[in-house]
Amino acid sequence: MSPIIPTLSRQSIVPSLLTTERLILRHWRESDREPFARLNADPQVREFFPRCLTRDESDADVSRIHQSIEERGWGFWAVEVRNGAPFIGFVGLSIPSFRSCVEIGWRLAQEHWGHGYASEAAVASLRFGFEKLTLQEIVAFTVPLNERSIGVMKRIGMTRDPADDFDHPKVEPGHPLRRHVLYRMQRSDWDRLYAPRDARVTNPTWAPARKRHAKTRARAQA
C-alpha cells in the first residue's frame, strides 16, 4: 500500500518549526552534528541497532535527513528544549526506503530520557501528519525488546496487530535484531484521541519563525 500523501507544494506544507509547551522541532543546523554524533556513538542509545555509528556515518545521516526536509518540507526534525538544551536528538516523520508508508520515529540523547520529551514531540509530529499533510495512516516500528520505544508508541495511542510484524530487510538474516514489531495510528484514531485537544498534551502548533522571533524580541525588551 502506498503512503497517502496529498499533492501539495513544499511551500504550502513547510512549517518553520513545530512547538509544544517544552520543545521546539526545527530544521537542522551545522552545530547539531557534533551532539548527534555523540548520541550515535552511545551504546545505550544504539542498543537496538546493529551497531554504533562513526562520525562520518552520523554526519551522513544528518545530510540525508536535511536533504529530505529540504525536498519535502518535513522529516525527522531536530529537537531542542525551550530555554534549555539546544539539541537533544530528533523526532518526526519519514518515508522508509524499504516500505511504502509514512513512519514516525525518534532518537534522543540518553541524558534526556525519562522526561516525556519523545511522547510530547511525537504528538506534535502526528498532528502535523494528520492535520497538515492529511495522511490517513502513520506507523512506527522497532525490535520487540525495545520496551522504551514501544512504551512511547502505546502512550501516544498507536496499536499493534502481530500479523503486521516483519523482518527488517536492512538487517541481515539470522541477526537477533532483524524481527520488528509494527504499530499503527489511523486518522480515525487521531480524531478520536486528539481532536478534542486532550488535556494530557499541549496543543502543538506550526509557527512561522518571524512570529517566534518577534515574541523573543518583545520578551528581551520587556
Tab-separated table of C-alpha atoms in Angstrom:
chain	number	residue	atom	x	y	z
A	1	MET	CA	0.000	0.000	0.000
A	2	SER	CA	1.458	3.370	-1.000
A	3	PRO	CA	1.622	6.188	1.535
A	4	ILE	CA	-1.323	8.539	1.087
A	5	ILE	CA	0.398	11.900	0.756
A	6	PRO	CA	-1.561	14.773	-0.762
A	7	THR	CA	-0.106	16.646	-3.702
A	8	LEU	CA	0.851	19.914	-2.015
A	9	SER	CA	3.616	22.315	-2.881
A	10	ARG	CA	6.540	22.345	-0.483
A	11	GLN	CA	5.797	25.971	0.410
A	12	SER	CA	2.220	25.119	1.376
A	13	ILE	CA	3.202	22.452	3.890
A	14	VAL	CA	6.560	23.504	5.287
A	15	PRO	CA	6.469	24.669	8.920
A	16	SER	CA	9.213	26.998	10.053
A	17	LEU	CA	9.042	24.983	13.258
A	18	LEU	CA	6.710	22.917	15.404
A	19	THR	CA	6.315	23.921	19.019
A	20	THR	CA	4.981	22.319	22.176
A	21	GLU	CA	4.905	23.553	25.747
A	22	ARG	CA	8.534	22.475	26.329
A	23	LEU	CA	10.042	21.741	22.931
A	24	ILE	CA	10.893	23.177	19.531
A	25	LEU	CA	11.056	20.876	16.496
A	26	ARG	CA	13.079	22.623	13.801
A	27	HIS	CA	15.329	22.234	10.782
A	28	TRP	CA	18.871	21.016	11.371
A	29	ARG	CA	21.892	23.262	11.951
A	30	GLU	CA	25.585	22.592	11.452
A	31	SER	CA	26.019	22.828	15.235
A	32	ASP	CA	23.749	19.777	15.649
A	33	ARG	CA	26.253	17.453	14.004
A	34	GLU	CA	28.573	17.071	16.990
A	35	PRO	CA	25.920	16.242	19.636
A	36	PHE	CA	24.197	13.947	17.137
A	37	ALA	CA	27.477	12.091	16.603
A	38	ARG	CA	27.874	11.659	20.379
A	39	LEU	CA	24.336	10.306	20.551
A	40	ASN	CA	25.026	7.817	17.752
A	41	ALA	CA	28.243	6.660	19.438
A	42	ASP	CA	26.435	5.860	22.703
A	43	PRO	CA	25.963	2.060	23.063
A	44	GLN	CA	22.791	2.534	25.108
A	45	VAL	CA	21.173	4.800	22.537
A	46	ARG	CA	22.168	2.320	19.832
A	47	GLU	CA	21.270	-0.756	21.886
A	48	PHE	CA	18.605	-1.894	19.430
A	49	PHE	CA	20.539	-1.061	16.275
A	50	PRO	CA	23.117	-3.421	14.786
A	51	ARG	CA	25.973	-1.128	15.887
A	52	CYS	CA	27.043	2.402	16.802
A	53	LEU	CA	27.871	4.913	14.071
A	54	THR	CA	31.176	6.558	13.251
A	55	ARG	CA	31.329	10.341	12.998
A	56	ASP	CA	31.297	10.138	9.205
A	57	GLU	CA	28.250	7.841	9.243
A	58	SER	CA	26.440	10.107	11.675
A	59	ASP	CA	27.203	13.172	9.555
A	60	ALA	CA	25.913	11.315	6.501
A	61	ASP	CA	22.641	10.667	8.373
A	62	VAL	CA	22.340	14.389	9.141
A	63	SER	CA	22.887	15.230	5.479
A	64	ARG	CA	20.222	12.719	4.364
A	65	ILE	CA	17.703	13.987	6.902
A	66	HIS	CA	18.455	17.605	5.997
A	67	GLN	CA	18.005	16.868	2.301
A	68	SER	CA	14.711	15.084	2.957
A	69	ILE	CA	13.320	18.103	4.798
A	70	GLU	CA	14.563	20.388	2.021
A	71	GLU	CA	12.766	18.278	-0.582
A	72	ARG	CA	9.509	17.523	1.253
A	73	GLY	CA	9.213	20.298	3.802
A	74	TRP	CA	9.081	17.770	6.651
A	75	GLY	CA	11.058	14.870	8.080
A	76	PHE	CA	12.957	13.933	11.231
A	77	TRP	CA	13.171	17.348	12.893
A	78	ALA	CA	15.947	18.334	15.277
A	79	VAL	CA	14.556	18.863	18.781
A	80	GLU	CA	15.605	21.459	21.318
A	81	VAL	CA	14.279	22.235	24.795
A	82	ARG	CA	12.802	25.692	25.239
A	83	ASN	CA	15.195	27.775	27.329
A	84	GLY	CA	17.317	24.654	27.760
A	85	ALA	CA	19.358	22.164	25.745
A	86	PRO	CA	19.821	23.407	22.145
A	87	PHE	CA	19.765	19.860	20.727
A	88	ILE	CA	18.529	16.622	22.289
A	89	GLY	CA	18.006	14.422	19.223
A	90	PHE	CA	15.333	14.076	16.553
A	91	VAL	CA	11.622	13.316	16.317
A	92	GLY	CA	9.458	13.424	13.227
A	93	LEU	CA	8.100	11.749	10.117
A	94	SER	CA	9.817	9.925	7.285
A	95	ILE	CA	9.214	7.579	4.364
A	96	PRO	CA	11.364	4.453	4.790
A	97	SER	CA	13.370	3.414	1.758
A	98	PHE	CA	12.190	-0.199	2.079
A	99	ARG	CA	8.465	0.207	2.795
A	100	SER	CA	5.610	2.261	1.320
A	101	CYS	CA	4.377	4.106	4.379
A	102	VAL	CA	4.951	7.195	6.488
A	103	GLU	CA	6.644	6.400	9.768
A	104	ILE	CA	7.109	8.371	12.945
A	105	GLY	CA	10.440	7.977	14.697
A	106	TRP	CA	12.576	9.404	17.488
A	107	ARG	CA	16.122	9.194	18.805
A	108	LEU	CA	17.119	11.202	21.870
A	109	ALA	CA	20.355	11.505	23.813
A	110	GLN	CA	20.343	9.312	26.903
A	111	GLU	CA	20.514	12.220	29.346
A	112	HIS	CA	17.138	13.419	28.047
A	113	TRP	CA	15.273	10.150	28.525
A	114	GLY	CA	12.551	9.889	31.136
A	115	HIS	CA	11.143	13.422	30.736
A	116	GLY	CA	8.350	12.633	28.310
A	117	TYR	CA	10.071	14.548	25.506
A	118	ALA	CA	9.706	11.780	22.917
A	119	SER	CA	5.956	11.458	23.514
A	120	GLU	CA	5.420	15.228	23.518
A	121	ALA	CA	7.315	15.753	20.262
A	122	ALA	CA	5.711	12.670	18.707
A	123	VAL	CA	2.217	14.055	19.279
A	124	ALA	CA	3.264	17.311	17.593
A	125	SER	CA	4.546	15.276	14.642
A	126	LEU	CA	1.365	13.203	14.451
A	127	ARG	CA	-0.724	16.364	14.493
A	128	PHE	CA	1.284	17.761	11.595
A	129	GLY	CA	0.971	14.500	9.672
A	130	PHE	CA	-2.761	14.085	10.115
A	131	GLU	CA	-3.932	17.697	10.134
A	132	LYS	CA	-1.463	19.414	7.805
A	133	LEU	CA	-0.453	16.594	5.443
A	134	THR	CA	-3.904	14.936	5.763
A	135	LEU	CA	-2.320	11.489	6.000
A	136	GLN	CA	-4.639	8.561	6.591
A	137	GLU	CA	-2.119	6.420	8.497
A	138	ILE	CA	1.221	6.748	10.300
A	139	VAL	CA	3.242	3.754	11.503
A	140	ALA	CA	6.170	3.101	13.836
A	141	PHE	CA	8.392	0.069	14.219
A	142	THR	CA	11.197	-1.276	16.372
A	143	VAL	CA	12.556	-4.554	17.717
A	144	PRO	CA	10.411	-6.428	20.284
A	145	LEU	CA	12.953	-5.867	23.070
A	146	ASN	CA	12.890	-2.073	22.739
A	147	GLU	CA	10.425	-1.508	25.543
A	148	ARG	CA	11.166	2.214	25.824
A	149	SER	CA	10.150	2.965	22.242
A	150	ILE	CA	7.194	0.593	22.389
A	151	GLY	CA	6.095	2.425	25.521
A	152	VAL	CA	6.098	5.711	23.595
A	153	MET	CA	4.085	4.146	20.769
A	154	LYS	CA	1.467	2.952	23.231
A	155	ARG	CA	1.353	6.222	25.174
A	156	ILE	CA	0.649	8.276	22.067
A	157	GLY	CA	-2.166	5.915	21.087
A	158	MET	CA	-0.666	3.611	18.467
A	159	THR	CA	-1.740	-0.029	18.359
A	160	ARG	CA	-0.203	-3.282	17.129
A	161	ASP	CA	-1.516	-6.247	15.187
A	162	PRO	CA	1.052	-9.098	15.466
A	163	ALA	CA	0.191	-10.042	11.882
A	164	ASP	CA	1.948	-6.821	10.781
A	165	ASP	CA	5.292	-7.730	12.368
A	166	PHE	CA	8.101	-8.168	9.836
A	167	ASP	CA	11.764	-8.927	9.250
A	168	HIS	CA	13.687	-5.714	8.590
A	169	PRO	CA	15.182	-6.044	5.085
A	170	LYS	CA	18.237	-3.954	6.017
A	171	VAL	CA	19.223	-6.299	8.845
A	172	GLU	CA	20.963	-9.491	7.774
A	173	PRO	CA	19.086	-12.813	8.095
A	174	GLY	CA	19.701	-14.546	11.401
A	175	HIS	CA	20.581	-11.328	13.229
A	176	PRO	CA	18.748	-11.078	16.594
A	177	LEU	CA	17.544	-7.547	15.720
A	178	ARG	CA	16.020	-8.495	12.357
A	179	ARG	CA	12.475	-9.078	13.636
A	180	HIS	CA	10.425	-5.884	14.111
A	181	VAL	CA	7.042	-5.089	15.601
A	182	LEU	CA	4.841	-2.547	13.805
A	183	TYR	CA	2.410	-0.120	15.422
A	184	ARG	CA	-0.167	1.973	13.567
A	185	MET	CA	-2.371	5.011	14.008
A	186	GLN	CA	-5.203	5.718	11.582
A	187	ARG	CA	-6.652	9.180	11.004
A	188	SER	CA	-9.833	7.965	12.704
A	189	ASP	CA	-7.754	7.038	15.777
A	190	TRP	CA	-6.208	10.508	15.800
A	191	ASP	CA	-9.603	12.185	15.588
A	192	ARG	CA	-10.948	10.033	18.401
A	193	LEU	CA	-7.968	10.544	20.702
A	194	TYR	CA	-6.814	14.070	19.957
A	195	ALA	CA	-9.449	16.064	18.099
A	196	PRO	CA	-10.949	17.125	21.453
A	197	ARG	CA	-7.453	18.551	22.273
A	198	ASP	CA	-6.805	16.052	25.050
A	199	ALA	CA	-5.516	17.873	28.123
A	200	ARG	CA	-2.716	15.333	28.566
A	201	VAL	CA	-0.603	17.140	25.991
A	202	THR	CA	-0.089	20.723	24.960
A	203	ASN	CA	-1.569	21.555	21.574
A	204	PRO	CA	1.437	21.606	19.210
A	205	THR	CA	1.491	24.300	16.559
A	206	TRP	CA	3.447	25.072	13.444
A	207	ALA	CA	4.539	28.666	13.937
A	208	PRO	CA	6.186	30.983	11.412
A	209	ALA	CA	9.691	31.806	12.570
A	210	ARG	CA	9.123	35.545	12.218
A	211	LYS	CA	6.361	35.425	14.846
A	212	ARG	CA	8.547	33.455	17.222
A	213	HIS	CA	11.406	35.904	16.743
A	214	ALA	CA	9.083	38.860	17.349
A	215	LYS	CA	7.955	37.322	20.622
A	216	THR	CA	11.547	36.685	21.608
A	217	ARG	CA	12.471	40.313	20.936
A	218	ALA	CA	9.460	41.503	22.892
A	219	ARG	CA	10.461	39.433	25.926
A	220	ALA	CA	14.016	40.683	25.677
A	221	GLN	CA	12.836	44.300	25.605
A	222	ALA	CA	10.398	43.876	28.491
